PDB file of C-alpha atoms in Angstrom:
ATOM      1  CA  LEU A   1     158.406  95.066 118.791  1.00 52.00           C
ATOM      2  CA  GLY A   2     156.554  97.738 121.323  1.00 51.00           C
ATOM      3  CA  ASP A   3     154.594  99.456 118.191  1.00 55.00           C
ATOM      4  CA  LEU A   4     153.416  96.516 117.370  1.00 56.00           C
ATOM      5  CA  SER A   5     151.659  94.845 120.241  1.00 56.00           C
ATOM      6  CA  PRO A   6     149.260  93.138 120.878  1.00 68.00           C
ATOM      7  CA  LEU A   7     150.805  90.437 118.580  1.00 73.00           C
ATOM      8  CA  LYS A   8     149.592  87.219 117.164  1.00 81.00           C
ATOM      9  CA  ASP A   9     149.457  83.883 118.718  1.00 82.00           C
ATOM     10  CA  ALA A  10     151.669  82.736 115.989  1.00 86.00           C
ATOM     11  CA  SER A  11     154.107  85.674 116.395  1.00 87.00           C
ATOM     12  CA  VAL A  12     155.075  85.377 119.900  1.00 88.00           C
ATOM     13  CA  GLU A  13     155.686  81.886 119.166  1.00 92.00           C
ATOM     14  CA  GLN A  14     157.806  82.500 116.366  1.00 93.00           C
ATOM     15  CA  ILE A  15     159.950  84.631 118.905  1.00 93.00           C
ATOM     16  CA  LEU A  16     159.746  82.191 121.660  1.00 94.00           C
ATOM     17  CA  ASN A  17     160.717  79.449 119.147  1.00 95.00           C
ATOM     18  CA  ILE A  18     164.175  81.562 118.369  1.00 95.00           C
ATOM     19  CA  ILE A  19     165.020  82.435 121.869  1.00 95.00           C
ATOM     20  CA  LYS A  20     164.589  78.540 122.702  1.00 95.00           C
ATOM     21  CA  THR A  21     167.082  77.626 119.359  1.00 92.00           C
ATOM     22  CA  GLU A  22     170.735  76.325 120.689  1.00 90.00           C
ATOM     23  CA  LEU A  23     173.473  77.760 120.226  1.00 89.00           C
ATOM     24  CA  PRO A  24     175.206  77.470 116.939  1.00 90.00           C
ATOM     25  CA  GLU A  25     177.980  75.605 116.160  1.00 88.00           C
ATOM     26  CA  GLU A  26     179.744  78.182 113.625  1.00 89.00           C
ATOM     27  CA  ILE A  27     181.630  80.509 116.535  1.00 84.00           C
ATOM     28  CA  GLU A  28     181.289  83.530 114.171  1.00 84.00           C
ATOM     29  CA  GLU A  29     176.825  83.258 115.008  1.00 92.00           C
ATOM     30  CA  VAL A  30     177.110  82.373 118.095  1.00 91.00           C
ATOM     31  CA  GLU A  31     177.934  86.428 119.480  1.00 91.00           C
ATOM     32  CA  LYS A  32     175.078  87.342 116.451  1.00 93.00           C
ATOM     33  CA  HIS A  33     172.631  84.558 118.378  1.00 94.00           C
ATOM     34  CA  ILE A  34     172.836  85.805 122.148  1.00 94.00           C
ATOM     35  CA  ARG A  35     172.530  89.296 120.985  1.00 94.00           C
ATOM     36  CA  ARG A  36     169.417  88.562 118.619  1.00 95.00           C
ATOM     37  CA  VAL A  37     168.283  86.167 122.095  1.00 95.00           C
ATOM     38  CA  SER A  38     168.454  89.512 124.487  1.00 96.00           C
ATOM     39  CA  GLN A  39     166.834  91.824 122.226  1.00 95.00           C
ATOM     40  CA  LEU A  40     164.412  88.992 121.340  1.00 95.00           C
ATOM     41  CA  ILE A  41     163.815  88.587 125.171  1.00 96.00           C
ATOM     42  CA  THR A  42     163.874  92.516 125.972  1.00 95.00           C
ATOM     43  CA  SER A  43     161.156  92.876 123.477  1.00 92.00           C
ATOM     44  CA  LEU A  44     159.172  90.902 125.578  1.00 92.00           C
ATOM     45  CA  GLY A  45     158.992  92.906 128.074  1.00 90.00           C
ATOM     46  CA  VAL A  46     157.766  96.210 126.743  1.00 87.00           C
ATOM     47  CA  LEU A  47     155.068  94.384 124.697  1.00 82.00           C
ATOM     48  CA  LYS A  48     150.555  95.176 126.092  1.00 78.00           C
ATOM     49  CA  GLY A  49     148.190  92.558 125.803  1.00 78.00           C
ATOM     50  CA  LEU A  50     150.650  89.542 126.003  1.00 80.00           C
ATOM     51  CA  ARG A  51     147.716  86.837 125.838  1.00 80.00           C
ATOM     52  CA  ASN A  52     149.943  83.794 126.127  1.00 85.00           C
ATOM     53  CA  LEU A  53     151.582  85.146 129.032  1.00 89.00           C
ATOM     54  CA  ALA A  54     152.566  81.698 131.207  1.00 92.00           C
ATOM     55  CA  GLU A  55     153.827  80.548 127.610  1.00 94.00           C
ATOM     56  CA  VAL A  56     156.487  83.418 127.806  1.00 94.00           C
ATOM     57  CA  GLU A  57     157.474  83.525 131.394  1.00 95.00           C
ATOM     58  CA  ASP A  58     157.897  79.814 131.463  1.00 96.00           C
ATOM     59  CA  THR A  59     160.436  79.914 128.206  1.00 96.00           C
ATOM     60  CA  LEU A  60     162.221  82.923 129.789  1.00 96.00           C
ATOM     61  CA  LEU A  61     162.600  80.915 133.306  1.00 96.00           C
ATOM     62  CA  GLU A  62     164.074  78.201 131.275  1.00 95.00           C
ATOM     63  CA  VAL A  63     166.492  80.456 129.590  1.00 94.00           C
ATOM     64  CA  ALA A  64     167.544  82.130 132.414  1.00 94.00           C
ATOM     65  CA  GLN A  65     168.031  79.080 134.585  1.00 92.00           C
ATOM     66  CA  LYS A  66     170.085  77.353 131.428  1.00 90.00           C
ATOM     67  CA  ALA A  67     172.435  80.842 131.344  1.00 89.00           C
ATOM     68  CA  SER A  68     172.553  80.767 134.805  1.00 87.00           C
ATOM     69  CA  GLU A  69     173.815  77.304 135.011  1.00 79.00           C
ATOM     70  CA  GLN A  70     176.252  77.951 132.297  1.00 57.00           C
ATOM     71  CA  LYS A  71     178.911  79.278 135.278  1.00 50.00           C
ATOM     72  CA  LYS A  72     178.542  76.312 138.037  1.00 51.00           C
ATOM     73  CA  GLY A  73     179.713  72.898 138.012  1.00 49.00           C
ATOM     74  CA  ILE A  74     183.105  71.483 139.179  1.00 42.00           C
ATOM     75  CA  PHE A  75     184.236  71.001 135.975  1.00 45.00           C
ATOM     76  CA  ARG A  76     183.417  74.422 134.542  1.00 46.00           C
ATOM     77  CA  ARG A  77     185.680  75.578 137.015  1.00 44.00           C
ATOM     78  CA  LEU A  78     188.444  73.423 136.220  1.00 42.00           C
ATOM     79  CA  LYS A  79     188.381  73.330 132.777  1.00 41.00           C
ATOM     80  CA  LYS A  80     187.946  76.770 131.818  1.00 42.00           C
ATOM     81  CA  THR A  81     185.786  75.704 129.017  1.00 45.00           C
ATOM     82  CA  SER A  82     185.756  78.148 126.047  1.00 49.00           C
ATOM     83  CA  ALA A  83     181.681  77.788 126.283  1.00 58.00           C
ATOM     84  CA  PRO A  84     180.126  81.295 125.231  1.00 66.00           C
ATOM     85  CA  ASP A  85     178.936  83.820 128.115  1.00 79.00           C
ATOM     86  CA  GLN A  86     175.532  83.979 128.148  1.00 86.00           C
ATOM     87  CA  THR A  87     175.132  86.947 130.653  1.00 91.00           C
ATOM     88  CA  THR A  88     173.048  89.286 128.152  1.00 93.00           C
ATOM     89  CA  ILE A  89     170.757  86.816 127.710  1.00 94.00           C
ATOM     90  CA  LEU A  90     170.688  86.067 131.357  1.00 95.00           C
ATOM     91  CA  SER A  91     170.345  89.760 132.429  1.00 95.00           C
ATOM     92  CA  ALA A  92     167.945  90.447 129.645  1.00 96.00           C
ATOM     93  CA  ALA A  93     166.224  87.629 130.929  1.00 96.00           C
ATOM     94  CA  ILE A  94     165.878  88.807 134.727  1.00 96.00           C
ATOM     95  CA  THR A  95     165.039  91.915 133.882  1.00 96.00           C
ATOM     96  CA  THR A  96     161.901  91.371 131.182  1.00 96.00           C
ATOM     97  CA  LEU A  97     161.161  89.097 134.582  1.00 96.00           C
ATOM     98  CA  GLY A  98     160.723  91.654 136.486  1.00 95.00           C
ATOM     99  CA  LYS A  99     158.127  93.577 133.820  1.00 94.00           C
ATOM    100  CA  ILE A 100     156.178  90.419 132.862  1.00 93.00           C
ATOM    101  CA  GLY A 101     156.846  87.176 135.701  1.00 92.00           C
ATOM    102  CA  THR A 102     154.614  86.282 137.887  1.00 92.00           C
ATOM    103  CA  PRO A 103     155.195  84.673 141.629  1.00 91.00           C
ATOM    104  CA  LYS A 104     156.108  81.442 139.638  1.00 93.00           C
ATOM    105  CA  SER A 105     159.646  83.408 138.724  1.00 94.00           C
ATOM    106  CA  GLU A 106     160.203  84.508 142.712  1.00 93.00           C
ATOM    107  CA  ALA A 107     161.709  81.047 143.772  1.00 91.00           C
ATOM    108  CA  PHE A 108     164.434  81.292 141.053  1.00 94.00           C
ATOM    109  CA  LEU A 109     164.997  85.097 140.885  1.00 96.00           C
ATOM    110  CA  THR A 110     165.530  85.127 144.847  1.00 95.00           C
ATOM    111  CA  LYS A 111     167.854  82.321 144.322  1.00 93.00           C
ATOM    112  CA  LEU A 112     169.935  84.417 142.115  1.00 93.00           C
ATOM    113  CA  ALA A 113     169.360  87.651 144.401  1.00 94.00           C
ATOM    114  CA  GLY A 114     170.862  85.441 147.390  1.00 91.00           C
ATOM    115  CA  SER A 115     173.983  84.178 145.053  1.00 89.00           C
ATOM    116  CA  ASN A 116     177.390  85.776 144.924  1.00 87.00           C
ATOM    117  CA  ILE A 117     177.048  86.539 141.344  1.00 86.00           C
ATOM    118  CA  PRO A 118     176.509  90.079 139.276  1.00 88.00           C
ATOM    119  CA  HIS A 119     173.093  89.524 138.684  1.00 91.00           C
ATOM    120  CA  ALA A 120     172.622  89.201 142.169  1.00 93.00           C
ATOM    121  CA  ALA A 121     171.065  92.766 142.657  1.00 95.00           C
ATOM    122  CA  PRO A 122     169.102  92.988 139.227  1.00 95.00           C
ATOM    123  CA  ALA A 123     167.641  90.056 140.307  1.00 95.00           C
ATOM    124  CA  GLN A 124     166.172  91.169 143.611  1.00 96.00           C
ATOM    125  CA  GLU A 125     164.650  94.712 141.847  1.00 96.00           C
ATOM    126  CA  ALA A 126     162.850  92.111 139.674  1.00 96.00           C
ATOM    127  CA  VAL A 127     161.495  90.017 142.967  1.00 96.00           C
ATOM    128  CA  ASP A 128     160.813  93.572 144.142  1.00 96.00           C
ATOM    129  CA  ASN A 129     158.929  94.289 140.511  1.00 94.00           C
ATOM    130  CA  ILE A 130     156.803  91.140 141.031  1.00 94.00           C
ATOM    131  CA  ARG A 131     155.867  91.616 144.365  1.00 93.00           C
ATOM    132  CA  LEU A 132     154.939  95.597 143.842  1.00 92.00           C
ATOM    133  CA  ARG A 133     153.325  94.675 140.784  1.00 89.00           C
ATOM    134  CA  PHE A 134     150.697  92.256 141.742  1.00 85.00           C
ATOM    135  CA  ALA A 135     150.328  94.122 145.573  1.00 85.00           C
ATOM    136  CA  ASN A 136     148.957  96.601 143.087  1.00 80.00           C
ATOM    137  CA  GLN A 137     146.868  94.486 141.282  1.00 75.00           C
ATOM    138  CA  GLU A 138     145.708  93.546 144.424  1.00 75.00           C
ATOM    139  CA  ILE A 139     144.611  97.227 145.953  1.00 78.00           C
ATOM    140  CA  ASN A 140     143.769  97.876 141.820  1.00 73.00           C
ATOM    141  CA  PRO A 141     142.668  95.352 139.951  1.00 68.00           C
ATOM    142  CA  PRO A 142     142.574  95.099 136.309  1.00 61.00           C
ATOM    143  CA  GLU A 143     139.403  96.078 134.527  1.00 60.00           C
ATOM    144  CA  GLN A 144     137.652  93.717 132.804  1.00 52.00           C
ATOM    145  CA  ASP A 145     136.428  94.367 129.567  1.00 48.00           C
ATOM    146  CA  ASN A 146     132.525  94.396 130.714  1.00 47.00           C
ATOM    147  CA  VAL A 147     130.731  97.133 128.338  1.00 45.00           C
ATOM    148  CA  LYS A 148     127.890  98.517 130.841  1.00 47.00           C
ATOM    149  CA  VAL A 149     124.654  99.111 128.730  1.00 45.00           C
ATOM    150  CA  SER A 150     122.825 101.565 129.884  1.00 45.00           C
ATOM    151  CA  SER A 151     118.680 101.409 129.761  1.00 45.00           C
ATOM    152  CA  ASN A 152     116.626 104.590 128.971  1.00 46.00           C
TER     153      ASN A 152
END
């Protein structure tokens, strides 16, 4: 996908719809779905010129929060249900939010970073990446597309 960037808004919308799709009911399809969603999320992190960045970030936050909450709750701990493990989705979302996320993602990532889960260190790294990227933008604002016309 990185070679195809910038993608058209309709293509990004299709990718986001796939990412938001609920897990299939067929056990055989679940692992394939999780792998596909993880790959799409990771790909979004390398795309240049995403115009609908806020929508992408909102979708990734929603999916990451859902995946991180899968392990919570007293019933979950007591029953040890056979719900599919979505850690690869969470991992991909954390990494991608670190690359494209805004300060909006910081609260969620900071909460993960302060928790006792395997994703705490990557979440802290994502927070650091967001802060560094925004600090650099303040120092070196992105160039505008304004073209100066010289008058001779």
